[in-house]
XYZ file of C-alpha atoms in Angstrom:
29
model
C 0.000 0.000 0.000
C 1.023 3.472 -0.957
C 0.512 4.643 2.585
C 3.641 2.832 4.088
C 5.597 4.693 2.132
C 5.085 8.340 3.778
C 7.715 9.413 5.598
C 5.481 11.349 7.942
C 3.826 8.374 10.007
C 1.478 10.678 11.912
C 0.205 11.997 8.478
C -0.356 8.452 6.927
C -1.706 7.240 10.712
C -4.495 10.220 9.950
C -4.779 8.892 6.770
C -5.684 5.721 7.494
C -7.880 6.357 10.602
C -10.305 8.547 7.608
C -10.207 5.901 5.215
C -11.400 3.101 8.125
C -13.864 5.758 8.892
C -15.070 6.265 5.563
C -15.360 2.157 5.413
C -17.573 1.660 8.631
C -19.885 4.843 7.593
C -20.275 2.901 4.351
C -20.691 -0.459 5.708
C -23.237 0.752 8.553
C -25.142 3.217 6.476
């Protein structure tokens, strides 16, 4: 996945805490 390679950790952490976010409103809605 494209996200491992950000050097800024925090920034791709963000990243992938939205995108999970984005998933479960999807799934539950």
């Amino acid at each position: 996945m494209f996200l491992s390679t950000i050097p800024n950790s925090q920034f791709s952490f963000k990243i992938r805490q939205i995108l999970s976010f984005n998933n479960w409103v999807i799934h539950s809605g």
